Coordinates of C-alpha atoms and ligand atoms in Angstrom, one line a residue:
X1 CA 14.3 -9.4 6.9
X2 CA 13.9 -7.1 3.7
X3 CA 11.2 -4.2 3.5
X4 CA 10.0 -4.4 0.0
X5 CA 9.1 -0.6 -1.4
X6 CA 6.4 0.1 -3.5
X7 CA 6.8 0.5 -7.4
X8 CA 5.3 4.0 -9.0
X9 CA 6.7 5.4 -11.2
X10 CA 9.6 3.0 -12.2
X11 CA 10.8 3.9 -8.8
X12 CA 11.3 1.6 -5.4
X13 CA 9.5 3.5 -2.8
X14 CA 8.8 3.6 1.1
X15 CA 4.3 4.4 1.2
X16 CA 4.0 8.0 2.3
X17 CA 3.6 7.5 5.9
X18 CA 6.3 5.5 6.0
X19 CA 4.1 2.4 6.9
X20 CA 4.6 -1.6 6.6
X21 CA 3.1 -4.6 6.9
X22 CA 4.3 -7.9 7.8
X23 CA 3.9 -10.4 5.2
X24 CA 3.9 -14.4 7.1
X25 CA 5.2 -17.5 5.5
X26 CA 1.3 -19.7 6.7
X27 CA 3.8 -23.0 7.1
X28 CA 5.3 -21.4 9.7
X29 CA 3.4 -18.5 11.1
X30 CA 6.6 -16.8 11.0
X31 CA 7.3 -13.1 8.6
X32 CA 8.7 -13.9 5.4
X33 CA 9.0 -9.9 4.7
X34 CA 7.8 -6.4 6.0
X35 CA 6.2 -4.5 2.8
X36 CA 5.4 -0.8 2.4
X37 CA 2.0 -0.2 3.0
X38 CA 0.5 2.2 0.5
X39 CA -1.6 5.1 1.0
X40 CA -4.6 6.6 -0.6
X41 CA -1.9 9.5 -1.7
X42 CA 0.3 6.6 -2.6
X43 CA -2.3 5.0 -4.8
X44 CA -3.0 8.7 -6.4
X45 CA 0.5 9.6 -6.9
X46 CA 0.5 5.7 -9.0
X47 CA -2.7 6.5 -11.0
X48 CA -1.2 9.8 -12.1
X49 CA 2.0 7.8 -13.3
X50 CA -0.1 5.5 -15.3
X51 CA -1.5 8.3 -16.7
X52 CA 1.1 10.6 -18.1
X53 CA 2.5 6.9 -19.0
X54 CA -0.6 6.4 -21.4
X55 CA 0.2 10.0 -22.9
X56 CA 3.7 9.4 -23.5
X57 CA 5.7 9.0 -26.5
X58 CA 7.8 5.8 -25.2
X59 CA 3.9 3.9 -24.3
X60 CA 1.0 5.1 -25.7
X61 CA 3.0 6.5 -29.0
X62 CA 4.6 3.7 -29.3
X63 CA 4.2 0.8 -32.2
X64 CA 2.1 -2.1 -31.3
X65 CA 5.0 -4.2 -32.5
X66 CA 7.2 -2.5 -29.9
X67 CA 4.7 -3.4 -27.2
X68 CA 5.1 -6.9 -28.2
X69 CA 8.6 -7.0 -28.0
X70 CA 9.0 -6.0 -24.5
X71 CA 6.5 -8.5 -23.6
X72 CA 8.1 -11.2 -25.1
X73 CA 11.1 -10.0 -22.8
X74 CA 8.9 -10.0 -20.1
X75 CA 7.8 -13.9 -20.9
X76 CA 11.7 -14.7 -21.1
X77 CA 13.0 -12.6 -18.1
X78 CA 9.8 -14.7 -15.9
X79 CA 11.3 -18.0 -17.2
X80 CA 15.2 -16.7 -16.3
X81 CA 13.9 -16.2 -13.1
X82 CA 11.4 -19.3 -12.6
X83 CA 12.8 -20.8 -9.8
X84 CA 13.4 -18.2 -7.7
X85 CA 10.1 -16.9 -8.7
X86 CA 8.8 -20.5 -7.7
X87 CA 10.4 -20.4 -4.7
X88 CA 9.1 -16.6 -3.3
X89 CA 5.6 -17.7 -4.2
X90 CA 5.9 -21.1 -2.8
X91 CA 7.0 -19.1 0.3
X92 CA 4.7 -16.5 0.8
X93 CA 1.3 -18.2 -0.3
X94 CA 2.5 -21.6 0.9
X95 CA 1.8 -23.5 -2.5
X96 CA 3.4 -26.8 -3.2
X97 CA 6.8 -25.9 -5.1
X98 CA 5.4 -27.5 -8.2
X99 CA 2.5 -25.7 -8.0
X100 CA 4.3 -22.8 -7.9
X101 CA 6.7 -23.6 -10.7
X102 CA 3.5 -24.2 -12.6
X103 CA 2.2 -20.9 -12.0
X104 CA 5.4 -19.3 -12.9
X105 CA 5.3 -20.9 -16.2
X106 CA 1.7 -19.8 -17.2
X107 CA 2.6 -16.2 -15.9
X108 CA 4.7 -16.4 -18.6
X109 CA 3.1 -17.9 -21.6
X110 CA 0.2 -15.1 -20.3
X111 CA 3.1 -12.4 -21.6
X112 CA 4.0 -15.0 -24.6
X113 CA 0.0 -15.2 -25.4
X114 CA -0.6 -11.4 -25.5
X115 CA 2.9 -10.6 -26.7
X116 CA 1.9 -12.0 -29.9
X117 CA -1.6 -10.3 -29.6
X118 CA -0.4 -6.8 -29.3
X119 CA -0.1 -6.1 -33.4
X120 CA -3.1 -7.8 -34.1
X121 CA -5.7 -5.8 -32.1
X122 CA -7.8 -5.0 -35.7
X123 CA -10.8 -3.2 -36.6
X124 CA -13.5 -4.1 -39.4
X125 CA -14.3 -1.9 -42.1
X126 CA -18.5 -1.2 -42.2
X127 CA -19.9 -1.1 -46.1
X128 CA -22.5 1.5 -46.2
X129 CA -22.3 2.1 -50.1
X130 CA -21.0 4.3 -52.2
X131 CA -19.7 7.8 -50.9
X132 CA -18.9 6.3 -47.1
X133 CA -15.6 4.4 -45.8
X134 CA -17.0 3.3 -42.2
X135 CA -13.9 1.6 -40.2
X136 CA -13.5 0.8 -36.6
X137 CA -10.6 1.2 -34.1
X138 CA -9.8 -0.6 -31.0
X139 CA -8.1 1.7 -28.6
X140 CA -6.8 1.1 -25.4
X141 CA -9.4 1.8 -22.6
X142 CA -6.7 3.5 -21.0
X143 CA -6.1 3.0 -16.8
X144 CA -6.8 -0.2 -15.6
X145 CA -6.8 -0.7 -11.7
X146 CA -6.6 -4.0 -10.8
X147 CA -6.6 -6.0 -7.3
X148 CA -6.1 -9.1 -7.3
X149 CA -5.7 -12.4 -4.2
X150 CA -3.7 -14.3 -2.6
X151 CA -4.1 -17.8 -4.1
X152 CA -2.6 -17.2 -7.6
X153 CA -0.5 -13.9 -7.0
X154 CA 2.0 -14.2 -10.2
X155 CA -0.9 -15.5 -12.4
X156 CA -3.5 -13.5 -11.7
X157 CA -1.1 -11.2 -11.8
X158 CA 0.3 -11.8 -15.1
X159 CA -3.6 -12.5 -16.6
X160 CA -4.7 -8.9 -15.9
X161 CA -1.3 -7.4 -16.5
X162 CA -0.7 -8.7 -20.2
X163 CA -3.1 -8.0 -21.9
X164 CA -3.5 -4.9 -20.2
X165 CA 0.0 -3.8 -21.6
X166 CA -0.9 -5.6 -24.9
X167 CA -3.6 -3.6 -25.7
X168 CA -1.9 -0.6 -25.1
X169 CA -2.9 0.3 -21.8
X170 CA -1.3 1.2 -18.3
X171 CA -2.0 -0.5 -15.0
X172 CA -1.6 0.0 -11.3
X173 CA -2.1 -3.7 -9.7
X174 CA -2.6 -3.7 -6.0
X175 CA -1.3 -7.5 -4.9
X176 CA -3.6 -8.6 -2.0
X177 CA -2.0 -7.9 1.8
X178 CA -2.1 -11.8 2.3
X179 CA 0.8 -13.2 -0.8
X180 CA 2.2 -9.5 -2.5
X181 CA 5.9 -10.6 -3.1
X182 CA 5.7 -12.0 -6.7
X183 CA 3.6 -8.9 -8.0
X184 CA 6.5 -7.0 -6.8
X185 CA 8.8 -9.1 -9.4
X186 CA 6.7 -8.6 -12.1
X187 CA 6.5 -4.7 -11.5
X188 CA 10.5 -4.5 -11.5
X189 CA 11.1 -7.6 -14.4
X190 CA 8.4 -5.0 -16.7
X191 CA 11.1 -2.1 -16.0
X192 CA 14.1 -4.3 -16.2
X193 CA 12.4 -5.1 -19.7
X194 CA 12.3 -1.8 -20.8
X195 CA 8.9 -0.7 -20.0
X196 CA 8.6 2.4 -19.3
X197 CA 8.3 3.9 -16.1
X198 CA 4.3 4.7 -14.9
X199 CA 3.0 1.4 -17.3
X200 CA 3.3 -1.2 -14.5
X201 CA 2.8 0.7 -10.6
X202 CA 2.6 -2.0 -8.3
X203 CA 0.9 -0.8 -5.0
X204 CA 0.8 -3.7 -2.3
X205 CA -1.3 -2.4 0.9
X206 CA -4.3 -2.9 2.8
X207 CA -8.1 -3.9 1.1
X208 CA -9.9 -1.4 3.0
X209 CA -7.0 1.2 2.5
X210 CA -5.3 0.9 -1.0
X211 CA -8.0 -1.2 -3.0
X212 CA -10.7 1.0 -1.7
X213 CA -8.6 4.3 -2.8
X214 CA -7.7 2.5 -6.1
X215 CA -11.3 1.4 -6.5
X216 CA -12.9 4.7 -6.0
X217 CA -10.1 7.1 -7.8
X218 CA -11.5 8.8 -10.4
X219 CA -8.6 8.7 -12.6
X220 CA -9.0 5.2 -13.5
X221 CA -10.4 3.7 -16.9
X222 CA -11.1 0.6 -16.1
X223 CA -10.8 -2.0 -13.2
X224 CA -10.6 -5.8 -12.8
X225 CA -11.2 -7.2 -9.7
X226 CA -10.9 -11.0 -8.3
X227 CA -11.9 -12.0 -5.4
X228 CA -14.7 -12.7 -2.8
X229 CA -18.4 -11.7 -3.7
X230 CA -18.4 -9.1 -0.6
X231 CA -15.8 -7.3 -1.5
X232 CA -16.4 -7.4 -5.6
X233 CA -19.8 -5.8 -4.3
X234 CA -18.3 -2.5 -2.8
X235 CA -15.6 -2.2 -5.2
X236 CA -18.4 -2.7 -8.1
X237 CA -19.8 0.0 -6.4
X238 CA -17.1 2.4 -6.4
X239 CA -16.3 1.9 -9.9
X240 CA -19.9 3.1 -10.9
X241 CA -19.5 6.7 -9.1
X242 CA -16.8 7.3 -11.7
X243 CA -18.6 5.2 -14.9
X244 CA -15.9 2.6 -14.8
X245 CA -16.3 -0.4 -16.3
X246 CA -15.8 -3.7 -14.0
X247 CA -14.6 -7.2 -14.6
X248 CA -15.2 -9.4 -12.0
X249 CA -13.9 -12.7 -10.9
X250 CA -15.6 -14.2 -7.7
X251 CA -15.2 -17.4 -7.1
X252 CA -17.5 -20.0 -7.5
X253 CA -18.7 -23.5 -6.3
X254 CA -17.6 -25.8 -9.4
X255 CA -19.1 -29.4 -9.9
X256 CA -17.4 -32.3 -11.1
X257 CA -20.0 -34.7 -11.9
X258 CA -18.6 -38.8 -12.6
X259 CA -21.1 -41.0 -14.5
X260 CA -20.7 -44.6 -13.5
X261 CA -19.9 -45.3 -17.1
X262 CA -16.8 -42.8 -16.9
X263 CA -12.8 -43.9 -16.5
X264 CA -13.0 -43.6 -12.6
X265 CA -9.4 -44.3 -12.9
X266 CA -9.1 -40.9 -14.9
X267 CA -11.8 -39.1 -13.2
X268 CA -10.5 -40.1 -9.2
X269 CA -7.2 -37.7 -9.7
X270 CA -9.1 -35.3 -11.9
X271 CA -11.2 -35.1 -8.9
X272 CA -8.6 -35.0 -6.4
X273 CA -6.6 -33.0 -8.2
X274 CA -9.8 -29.9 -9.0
X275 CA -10.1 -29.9 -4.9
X276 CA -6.2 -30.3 -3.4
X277 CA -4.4 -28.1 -6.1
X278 CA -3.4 -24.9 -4.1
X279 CA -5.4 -26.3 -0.3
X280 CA -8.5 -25.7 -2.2
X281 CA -7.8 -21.9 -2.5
X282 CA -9.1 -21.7 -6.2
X283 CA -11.8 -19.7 -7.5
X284 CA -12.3 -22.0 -10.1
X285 CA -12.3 -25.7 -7.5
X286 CA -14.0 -28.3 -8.1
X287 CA -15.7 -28.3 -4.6
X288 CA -18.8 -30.4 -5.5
X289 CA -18.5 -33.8 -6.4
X290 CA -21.9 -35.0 -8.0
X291 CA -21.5 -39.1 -9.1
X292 CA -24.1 -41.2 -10.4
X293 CA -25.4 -43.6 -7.4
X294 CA -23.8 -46.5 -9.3
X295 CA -20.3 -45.1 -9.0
X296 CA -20.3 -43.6 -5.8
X297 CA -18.6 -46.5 -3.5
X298 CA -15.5 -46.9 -6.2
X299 CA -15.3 -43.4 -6.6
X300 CA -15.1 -42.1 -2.9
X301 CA -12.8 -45.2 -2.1
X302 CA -10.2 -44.2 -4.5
X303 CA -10.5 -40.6 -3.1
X304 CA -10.0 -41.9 0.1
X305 CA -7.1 -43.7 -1.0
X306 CA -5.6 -40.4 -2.5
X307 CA -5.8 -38.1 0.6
X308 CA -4.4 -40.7 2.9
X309 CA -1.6 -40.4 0.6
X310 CA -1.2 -37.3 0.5
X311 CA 2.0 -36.1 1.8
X312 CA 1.4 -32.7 3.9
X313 CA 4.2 -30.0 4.6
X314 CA 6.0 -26.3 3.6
X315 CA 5.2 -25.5 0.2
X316 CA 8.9 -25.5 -0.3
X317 CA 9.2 -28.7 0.6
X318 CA 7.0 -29.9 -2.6
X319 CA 4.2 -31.4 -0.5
X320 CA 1.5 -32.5 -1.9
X321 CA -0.2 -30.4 0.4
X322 CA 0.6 -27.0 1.8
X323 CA -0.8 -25.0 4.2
X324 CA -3.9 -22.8 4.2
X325 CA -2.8 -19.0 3.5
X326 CA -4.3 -17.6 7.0
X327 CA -5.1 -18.0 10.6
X328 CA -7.9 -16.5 9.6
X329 CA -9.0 -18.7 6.4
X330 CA -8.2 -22.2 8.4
X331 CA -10.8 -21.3 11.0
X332 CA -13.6 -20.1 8.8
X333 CA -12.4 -24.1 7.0
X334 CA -12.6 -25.5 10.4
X335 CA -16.0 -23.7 11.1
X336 CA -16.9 -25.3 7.8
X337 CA -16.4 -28.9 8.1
X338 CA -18.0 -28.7 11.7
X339 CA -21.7 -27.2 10.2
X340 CA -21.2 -29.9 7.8
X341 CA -21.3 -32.2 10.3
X342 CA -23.9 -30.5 12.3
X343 CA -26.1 -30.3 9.1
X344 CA -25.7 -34.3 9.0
X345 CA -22.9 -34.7 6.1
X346 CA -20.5 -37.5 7.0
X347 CA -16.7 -37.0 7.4
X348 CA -15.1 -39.7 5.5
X349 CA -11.5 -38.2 5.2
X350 CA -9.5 -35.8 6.5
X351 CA -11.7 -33.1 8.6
X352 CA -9.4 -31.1 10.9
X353 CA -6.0 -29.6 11.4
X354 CA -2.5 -32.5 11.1
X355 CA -1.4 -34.4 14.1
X356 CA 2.1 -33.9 13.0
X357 CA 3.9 -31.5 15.8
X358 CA 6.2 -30.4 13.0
X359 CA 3.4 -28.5 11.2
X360 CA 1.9 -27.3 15.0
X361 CA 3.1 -23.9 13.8
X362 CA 1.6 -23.7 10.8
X363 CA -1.8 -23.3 9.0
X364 CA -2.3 -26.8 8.0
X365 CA -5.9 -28.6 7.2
X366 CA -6.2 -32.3 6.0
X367 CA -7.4 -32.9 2.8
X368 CA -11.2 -34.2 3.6
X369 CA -14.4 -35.8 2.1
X370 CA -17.4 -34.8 3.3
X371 CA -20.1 -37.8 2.2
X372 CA -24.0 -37.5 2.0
X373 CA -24.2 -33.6 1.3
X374 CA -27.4 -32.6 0.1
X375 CA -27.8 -29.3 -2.1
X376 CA -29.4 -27.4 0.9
X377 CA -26.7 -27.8 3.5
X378 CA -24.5 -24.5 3.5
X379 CA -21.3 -26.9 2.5
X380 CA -23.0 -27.7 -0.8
X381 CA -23.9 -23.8 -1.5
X382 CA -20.9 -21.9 0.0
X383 CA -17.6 -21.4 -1.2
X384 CA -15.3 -23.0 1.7
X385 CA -11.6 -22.2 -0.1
X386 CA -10.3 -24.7 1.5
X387 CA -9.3 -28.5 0.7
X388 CA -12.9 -29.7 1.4
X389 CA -15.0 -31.4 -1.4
X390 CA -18.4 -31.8 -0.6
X391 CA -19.6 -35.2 -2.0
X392 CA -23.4 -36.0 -3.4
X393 CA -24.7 -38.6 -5.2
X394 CA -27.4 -38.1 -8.3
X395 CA -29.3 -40.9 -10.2
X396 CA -29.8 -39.3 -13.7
X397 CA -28.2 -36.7 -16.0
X398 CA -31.5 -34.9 -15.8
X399 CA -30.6 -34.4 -11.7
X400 CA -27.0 -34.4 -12.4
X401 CA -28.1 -31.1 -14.2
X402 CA -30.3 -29.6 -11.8
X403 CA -28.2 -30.0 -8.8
X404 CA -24.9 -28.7 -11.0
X405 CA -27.0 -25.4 -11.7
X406 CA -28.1 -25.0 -8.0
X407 CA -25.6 -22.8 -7.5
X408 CA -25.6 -19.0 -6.5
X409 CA -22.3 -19.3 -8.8
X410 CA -21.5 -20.5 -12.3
X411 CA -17.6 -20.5 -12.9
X412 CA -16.7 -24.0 -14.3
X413 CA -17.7 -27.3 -14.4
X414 CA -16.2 -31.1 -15.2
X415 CA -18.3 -33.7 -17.2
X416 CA -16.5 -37.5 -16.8
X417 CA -18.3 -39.8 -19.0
X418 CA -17.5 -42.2 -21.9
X419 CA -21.2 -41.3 -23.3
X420 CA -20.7 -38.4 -25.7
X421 CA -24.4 -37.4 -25.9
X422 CA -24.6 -37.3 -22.1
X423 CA -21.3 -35.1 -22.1
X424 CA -22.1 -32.6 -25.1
X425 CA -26.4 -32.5 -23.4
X426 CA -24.5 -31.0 -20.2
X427 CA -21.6 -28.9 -21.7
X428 CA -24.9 -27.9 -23.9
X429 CA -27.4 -27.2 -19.7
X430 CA -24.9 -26.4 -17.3
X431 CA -24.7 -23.3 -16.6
X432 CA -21.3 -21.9 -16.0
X433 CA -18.8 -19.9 -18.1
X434 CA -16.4 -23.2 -19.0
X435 CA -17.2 -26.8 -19.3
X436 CA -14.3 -29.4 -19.0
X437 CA -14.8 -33.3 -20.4
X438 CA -12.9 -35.6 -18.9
X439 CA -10.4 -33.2 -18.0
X440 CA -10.4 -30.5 -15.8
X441 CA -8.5 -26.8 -16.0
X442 CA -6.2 -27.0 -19.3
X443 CA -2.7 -26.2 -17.9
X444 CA -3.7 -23.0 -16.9
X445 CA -5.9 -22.1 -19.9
X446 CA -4.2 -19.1 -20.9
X447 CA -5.7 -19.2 -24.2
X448 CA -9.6 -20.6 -22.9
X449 CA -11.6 -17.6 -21.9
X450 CA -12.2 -17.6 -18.3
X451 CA -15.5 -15.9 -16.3
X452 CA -18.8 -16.5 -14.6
X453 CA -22.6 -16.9 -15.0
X454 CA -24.5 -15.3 -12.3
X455 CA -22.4 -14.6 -8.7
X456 CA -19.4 -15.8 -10.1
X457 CA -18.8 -12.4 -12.1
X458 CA -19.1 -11.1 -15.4
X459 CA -16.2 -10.8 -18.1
X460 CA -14.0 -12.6 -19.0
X461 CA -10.1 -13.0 -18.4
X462 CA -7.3 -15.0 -20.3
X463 CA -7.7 -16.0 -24.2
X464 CA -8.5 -13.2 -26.7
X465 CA -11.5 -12.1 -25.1
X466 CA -9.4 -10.5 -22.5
X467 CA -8.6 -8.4 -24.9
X468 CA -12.0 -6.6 -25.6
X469 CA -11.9 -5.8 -21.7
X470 CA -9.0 -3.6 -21.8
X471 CA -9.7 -1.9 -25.3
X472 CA -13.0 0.6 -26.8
X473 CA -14.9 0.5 -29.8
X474 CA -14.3 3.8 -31.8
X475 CA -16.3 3.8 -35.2
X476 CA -15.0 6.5 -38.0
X477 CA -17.7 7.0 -40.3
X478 CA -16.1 9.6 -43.7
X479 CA -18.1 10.7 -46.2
X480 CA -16.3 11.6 -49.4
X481 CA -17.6 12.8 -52.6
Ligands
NAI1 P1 -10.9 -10.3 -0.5 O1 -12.0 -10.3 -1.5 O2 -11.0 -9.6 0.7 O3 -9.5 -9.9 -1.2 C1 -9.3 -9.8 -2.6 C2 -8.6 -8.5 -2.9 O4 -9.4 -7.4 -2.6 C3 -7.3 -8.3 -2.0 O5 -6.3 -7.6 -2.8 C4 -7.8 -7.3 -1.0 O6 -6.8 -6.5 -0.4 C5 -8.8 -6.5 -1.7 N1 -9.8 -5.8 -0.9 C6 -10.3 -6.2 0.3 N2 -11.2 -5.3 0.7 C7 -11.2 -4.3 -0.2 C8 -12.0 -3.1 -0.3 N3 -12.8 -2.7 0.6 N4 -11.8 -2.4 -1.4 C9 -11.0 -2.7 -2.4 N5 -10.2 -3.9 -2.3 C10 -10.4 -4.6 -1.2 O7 -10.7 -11.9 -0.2 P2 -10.1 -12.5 1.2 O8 -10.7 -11.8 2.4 O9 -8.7 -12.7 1.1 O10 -10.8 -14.0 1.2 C11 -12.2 -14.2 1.6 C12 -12.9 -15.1 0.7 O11 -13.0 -14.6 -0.6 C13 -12.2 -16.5 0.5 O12 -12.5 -17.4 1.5 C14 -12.8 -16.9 -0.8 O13 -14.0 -17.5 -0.6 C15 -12.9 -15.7 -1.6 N6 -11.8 -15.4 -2.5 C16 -12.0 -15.7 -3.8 C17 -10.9 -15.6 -4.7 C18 -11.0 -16.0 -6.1 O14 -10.1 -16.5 -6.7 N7 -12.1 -15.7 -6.8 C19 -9.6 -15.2 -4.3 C20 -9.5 -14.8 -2.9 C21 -10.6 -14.9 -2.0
MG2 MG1 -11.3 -9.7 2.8

């Protein structure tokens, strides 16, 4: 087994009490790697690298066209490296390969997206009359810190990372303890690139150890955090002390709401597709299904149809079903589905752990239905990360609406109609930060902007937007004769 160092600096390095951690392949239960476990002085001696990084010649002096470049060798070196990359993630989050091939690919059209970006981060000029030039410049905010999960590690990875670099900025990205091998690629592909040492630290270690000392340092400009609501909470928190600005990505509990007059055909896999992709462990997951009375028999029979299907095994086995990241996170899915049940919902599908002894060792949950939820049972309001969908049926778009906005969260939602008005009234009520028609998710959306109404965060991620998170607003105002 390999013990993967740290990355400050440009350098490979043991944490500085020599600590690991075991990182476990969830289809087997079995370690994958040991990986250096950083400490608080680790996660200083990385924010100081970042910083004399942002100062130097070779980053922060450094063209904007230049910046691009070794992006765009970032973008290539990820695809050179896809499979193996696909494979690594596939192992240590337990993701269906595809789904992990998948990933890989948007990682890099993220470095593509922004690569292109980087010399074309422009001011405006201000008329105030006669005498004045008023411009503005954006500059790069400087530090970011960011901590990211388990479920998408080379994405979310690559999403923060990007634009980060694009805008001119340095980062030191602390992979969650749960998936941190494909972060660790990305910090030695950027140096392998040509970025300089101290722009990309990479600091894998413990939430309550190194996210709290990267949170809290006071040498950081910026931070962007996904993750649960509890945690975004504390480190929100932190960031304050020092006047840090936050972005936060949380999670959410997204509706996908079927009129009876949509393409069930179309909208039975989009529906599938929003809950199963990654076990269910996606912030942005369609975990609600909201159909129109009329629709709801065909509907939850071809659903049905689809998870009995569905093929369950080792990510790297291209299932189409892996296994849940943790021990941990397939009991709190199994404790779940069981208040569902107690609360009156009705398993229709799925709704415990495999028969199959070969996946005994694993953390494996059948995809499941949960019929008859109604919006005050905790399965209908709490995010379950898991391969659960939560089913309830509505009879108008006016209650379609209602219960899609009874939500604590607000991160995205799917409209499936053939009715135009009904689909452009809700893209127009629902209140979350993307809206999807007959579709769902956009191949990643690298270029949609990406963040919540109310507990699902605020900022936004991915697209050009992004890019206002990791730069400032200067204004130069000149008076001349
Ligand atoms: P978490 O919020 O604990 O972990 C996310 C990141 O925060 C990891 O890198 C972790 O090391 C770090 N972290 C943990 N405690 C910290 C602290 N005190 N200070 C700074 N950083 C800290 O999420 P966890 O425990 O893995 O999952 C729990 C639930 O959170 C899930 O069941 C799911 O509902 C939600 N979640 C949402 C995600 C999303 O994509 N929005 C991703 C992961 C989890
Ligand atoms: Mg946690």
């Amino acid at each position: 087994m390999t013990t993967e160092g740290l990355i400050i600096d440009g350098q490979r390095t043991a944490a500085s009490d020599s600590g690991t951690f075991d990182v476990l392949d969830p289809s087997t239960a079995e370690p994958l790697a040991a990986v250096a476990k950083a400490t608080g002085a680790d996660v200083d001696r990385a924010v100081q690298s970042a910083r004399a990084a942002l100062d130097s010649k070779a980053w922060g002096g450094a063209p904007p066209a230049e910046r691009g470049r070794m992006l765009f060798r970032i973008a290539q070196a990820i695809r050179d490296r896809a499979e193996e990359l696909a494979v690594l993630e596939s192992r240590d989050n337990g993701k269906p390969l595809r789904q992990a091939r998948a990933d890989v690919q948007v990682a890099a059209r993220y470095f593509e997206f922004f690569a292109g970006a980087a010399d074309k981060i422009m001011g405006r000029t201000i008329p105030l009359g006669p005498g004045f030039l008023d411009y503005t410049v954006r500059e790069p905010i400087g530090v970011s810190a960011q901590i990211i999960p388990w479920n998408y590690p080379i994405q979310i990875g690559a999403r923060g990372v990007a634009p980060a670099l694009a805008a001119g900025c340095t980062v030191v990205l602390k992979p969650a303890e749960d998936a941190p091998m494909t972060a660790l690629r990305l910090g030695e592909i950027a140096l392998a690139c040509g970025v300089p040492p101290g722009v990309l630290n990479v600091v894998p270690g413990l939430g309550p150890e190194a996210g709290a000392a990267l949170a809290s340092h006071p040498g950081i400009n910026q931070l962007t955090f996904t993750g649960s609501v509890e945690v975004g909470i504390l480190v929100a928190k932190a960031a304050a002390d020092n006047i840090v600005p936050v972005v936060m990505e949380l999670g959410g509990k997204s509706p996908n709401i079927v009129f009876a007059d949509a393409d069930l055909d179309l909208a039975a896999p989009g529906v599938a597709n929003a809950i199963f992709q990654n076990a269910g462990q996606t912030c942005s997951a369609g975990s609600r299904l909201l159909v129109e009375r009329k629709a709801h028999d065909a509907l939850v029979e071809r659903l049905a149809a689809r998870t009995a299907a569905m093929r369950i095994g080792p990510g790297v086995s291209d299932p189409d079903l892996g296994p849940i990241i943790s021990r941990r996170q397939l009991e709190t899915i199994e404790g779940y589905v069981r208040v569902g049940a107690s609360e009156g919902a009705a398993v229709v599908a799925g709704g415990g752990r495999p028969s199959d002894a070969a996946l005994g060792k694993g953390f494996f949950f059948q995809p499941t239905l949960l019929d008859r939820v109604t919006p005050d049972m905790r399965v209908a309001k709490e995010e379950i990360f898991g391969p659960v969908l939560a089913i309830t049926t509505f009879d108008d778009l006016d209650e379609a609406a209602a219960l899609a906005n009874r939500s604590d969260y607000g991160l995205v939602a799917g409209v499936w109609t053939r009715d135009i008005n009904k689909a452009m009234a809700l893209a127009s009520r629902i209140k979350t930060g993307q809206v999807y028609v007959n579709t769902y998710g956009a191949g990643g959306g690298v270029e949609l902007p990406f963040g919540g109404y109310k507990k699902s965060g605020y900022g936004r991620e991915k697209g050009l937007e992004s890019l206002l998170t990791y730069t400032q607003v200067k204004n130069v105002c000149v008076k001349y004769a």
